[in-house]
Amino acid sequence: MTRIPTDSGPEQPVNKQWRLGETPWRDDPFARPSARVIIDNDFSGDPDDLYQLVHHLLSPSVEIRVVVCSHLRPGDPFDPSEDSTEGAVLVARNVFARMGLTSTEVISKGAPLALARVGEARDGEAPRAIIVEALRDDTDLPLFYVAGGGLTDLASALLIEPRIASRMVLVWIGGGEHDGLASPPSGAMPIEYNLLIDVAAGQVVFASRELEIWQVPRDAYRQALVSDTELRLRVAATGPLGKYLYDEVRHVASMVQQHGMAMPETYPLGDSPLVLLTALRSPYEPDTSSSRHVVKSTPQLTADGAYRPMAGTRPMRVYTRLDVRLMFEDFYLKLEEFARWQG
C-alpha cells in the first residue's frame, strides 16, 4: 500500500515551486500541449499510480486539467479505511508538495463508494469537475480521460450529463483478457482487480453509445515490469522525489515478504501506459504508433466481469503490446532532468 501521509508535504521543504503549464527544468520546452488529460486513480492503493502521476505531471505535451482521487474496494488490503478517497487526496497533495507543484486546485475527491446499482450516479465534486472540463468550448485540444482504477466517477459523470461521452477518449487500465487475444494468468482473480472496484460503473461506461474506449486489459498492463535494479539506479538515485517513489515500492515488497510470499526482483508499474498512450504519441498523424492494438466492437460487460459480444456497437481499441522501452526510458530521463533542476 502507498503510505498515507499525516500532512501534505515532504519532510524537507521544497524551495523551487512551479505551476502546471510551466517547465522551468527544461531549457528548451520542445513540446507544446497537444491534448488535455483528466487523471483518475486510486492513489492510496498500489504505488504504481504514483509513478504514473509524476510522469504525467512532467510531460509538457499534455495539459493536466483534473486529478480525480478515486476509491478502492471496501476492506482492500492496500487501504482498508472507511473512505479510501480521503487517503488518495492526501497522497496526491503530498506528491504535488514533493514536486513543488502549487496547482493543487486540480485535485478532486472522488466518490467514496461504488455505484449502488447500474444507472444510479454518485453525484459529487469529481463528476462535476469532469463534466465542466468535457463541455468546454474554448479549446480544440482533444480530451483523454485516463483511469488506472475503478470507473465510478466517470460513470457518474456520464449518467448525469450523457453529452460528455462524445467529447473524450477513455484510456483505461483494467478488465480481463479477451477471448482469442490472451489467456488469464495462473491463479488470476475471477474479476480483474480494477474492474472489481466497481463492476456496475464498468457496465455503464461500456454501454455508453458515444464514448471511445482504449482499453489496456490485464494481459497488456502486466507487460509493464521494471526490475529492482532499474528502480534503485534510475529512480531512487535521482534525488528526494525518486527516493520517495522507490521507497513506496520497497514498502509494498516488504509487506508481501512479511506475509510469507515470494517477491521477485521485479515490480509492475501497470498504470504507466496511461502516459505512453497520451503524452508519447507520434508527432505526425498523432497516434499510439509504437504500441499495438486491435479494434473490435465494444462488448457488453456482465455483472460477473465477463465480456458479452454485441453486434453493431461502436469500435473500441484493445491494446495487446506496449512500447515499454519508450515509456520507462522517458520516465527515467524526465525524473533525472527534474531532479537536477530541483537541486
PDB file of C-alpha atoms in Angstrom, residues 144 169-172 174 178 181 206 211-217 220 277-278 281-282 285-299 307 314-320:
ATOM      1  CA  PHE A 144      -8.265  11.995 -22.744  1.00  0.00           C
ATOM      2  CA  VAL A 169     -11.472   9.247 -25.189  1.00  0.00           C
ATOM      3  CA  LEU A 170     -11.225   6.891 -22.229  1.00  0.00           C
ATOM      4  CA  VAL A 171      -7.861   5.162 -21.723  1.00  0.00           C
ATOM      5  CA  TRP A 172      -8.470   2.522 -19.064  1.00  0.00           C
ATOM      6  CA  GLY A 174      -8.462  -2.628 -16.416  1.00  0.00           C
ATOM      7  CA  HIS A 178     -10.372 -11.030 -24.380  1.00  0.00           C
ATOM      8  CA  LEU A 181      -6.222 -12.368 -27.756  1.00  0.00           C
ATOM      9  CA  PHE A 206     -19.055   0.118 -21.796  1.00  0.00           C
ATOM     10  CA  LEU A 211     -17.673   7.062 -25.638  1.00  0.00           C
ATOM     11  CA  GLU A 212     -14.499   5.877 -27.400  1.00  0.00           C
ATOM     12  CA  ILE A 213     -12.582   3.372 -25.262  1.00  0.00           C
ATOM     13  CA  TRP A 214      -8.910   2.443 -25.429  1.00  0.00           C
ATOM     14  CA  GLN A 215      -8.571  -0.498 -23.094  1.00  0.00           C
ATOM     15  CA  VAL A 216      -5.321  -1.820 -21.630  1.00  0.00           C
ATOM     16  CA  PRO A 217      -6.505  -5.143 -20.193  1.00  0.00           C
ATOM     17  CA  ALA A 220      -1.256  -5.870 -21.576  1.00  0.00           C
ATOM     18  CA  LEU A 277      -0.764   6.325 -24.878  1.00  0.00           C
ATOM     19  CA  THR A 278      -1.409  10.049 -24.352  1.00  0.00           C
ATOM     20  CA  ARG A 281       2.080   9.637 -29.231  1.00  0.00           C
ATOM     21  CA  SER A 282       3.648  10.032 -32.654  1.00  0.00           C
ATOM     22  CA  GLU A 285      -0.661  11.518 -37.780  1.00  0.00           C
ATOM     23  CA  PRO A 286      -0.690  11.586 -33.940  1.00  0.00           C
ATOM     24  CA  ASP A 287      -1.422   8.166 -32.568  1.00  0.00           C
ATOM     25  CA  THR A 288      -0.047   5.416 -30.348  1.00  0.00           C
ATOM     26  CA  SER A 289       2.067   4.177 -33.228  1.00  0.00           C
ATOM     27  CA  SER A 290       4.793   2.434 -31.211  1.00  0.00           C
ATOM     28  CA  SER A 291       2.312   0.170 -29.405  1.00  0.00           C
ATOM     29  CA  ARG A 292      -0.057  -2.401 -30.853  1.00  0.00           C
ATOM     30  CA  HIS A 293      -3.801  -2.766 -30.555  1.00  0.00           C
ATOM     31  CA  VAL A 294      -6.730  -4.489 -32.199  1.00  0.00           C
ATOM     32  CA  VAL A 295     -10.061  -2.844 -32.995  1.00  0.00           C
ATOM     33  CA  LYS A 296     -13.224  -4.710 -32.084  1.00  0.00           C
ATOM     34  CA  SER A 297     -16.856  -3.979 -31.380  1.00  0.00           C
ATOM     35  CA  THR A 298     -17.364  -2.864 -27.800  1.00  0.00           C
ATOM     36  CA  PRO A 299     -18.761  -5.803 -25.836  1.00  0.00           C
ATOM     37  CA  TYR A 307     -17.432  -9.737 -21.973  1.00  0.00           C
ATOM     38  CA  ARG A 314     -19.105   1.287 -31.631  1.00  0.00           C
ATOM     39  CA  PRO A 315     -15.479   0.170 -32.156  1.00  0.00           C
ATOM     40  CA  MET A 316     -13.006   0.140 -29.278  1.00  0.00           C
ATOM     41  CA  ARG A 317      -9.253  -0.418 -29.054  1.00  0.00           C
ATOM     42  CA  VAL A 318      -7.809  -3.298 -27.073  1.00  0.00           C
ATOM     43  CA  TYR A 319      -4.056  -2.936 -26.565  1.00  0.00           C
ATOM     44  CA  THR A 320      -2.006  -6.084 -26.926  1.00  0.00           C
TER      45      THR A 320
END
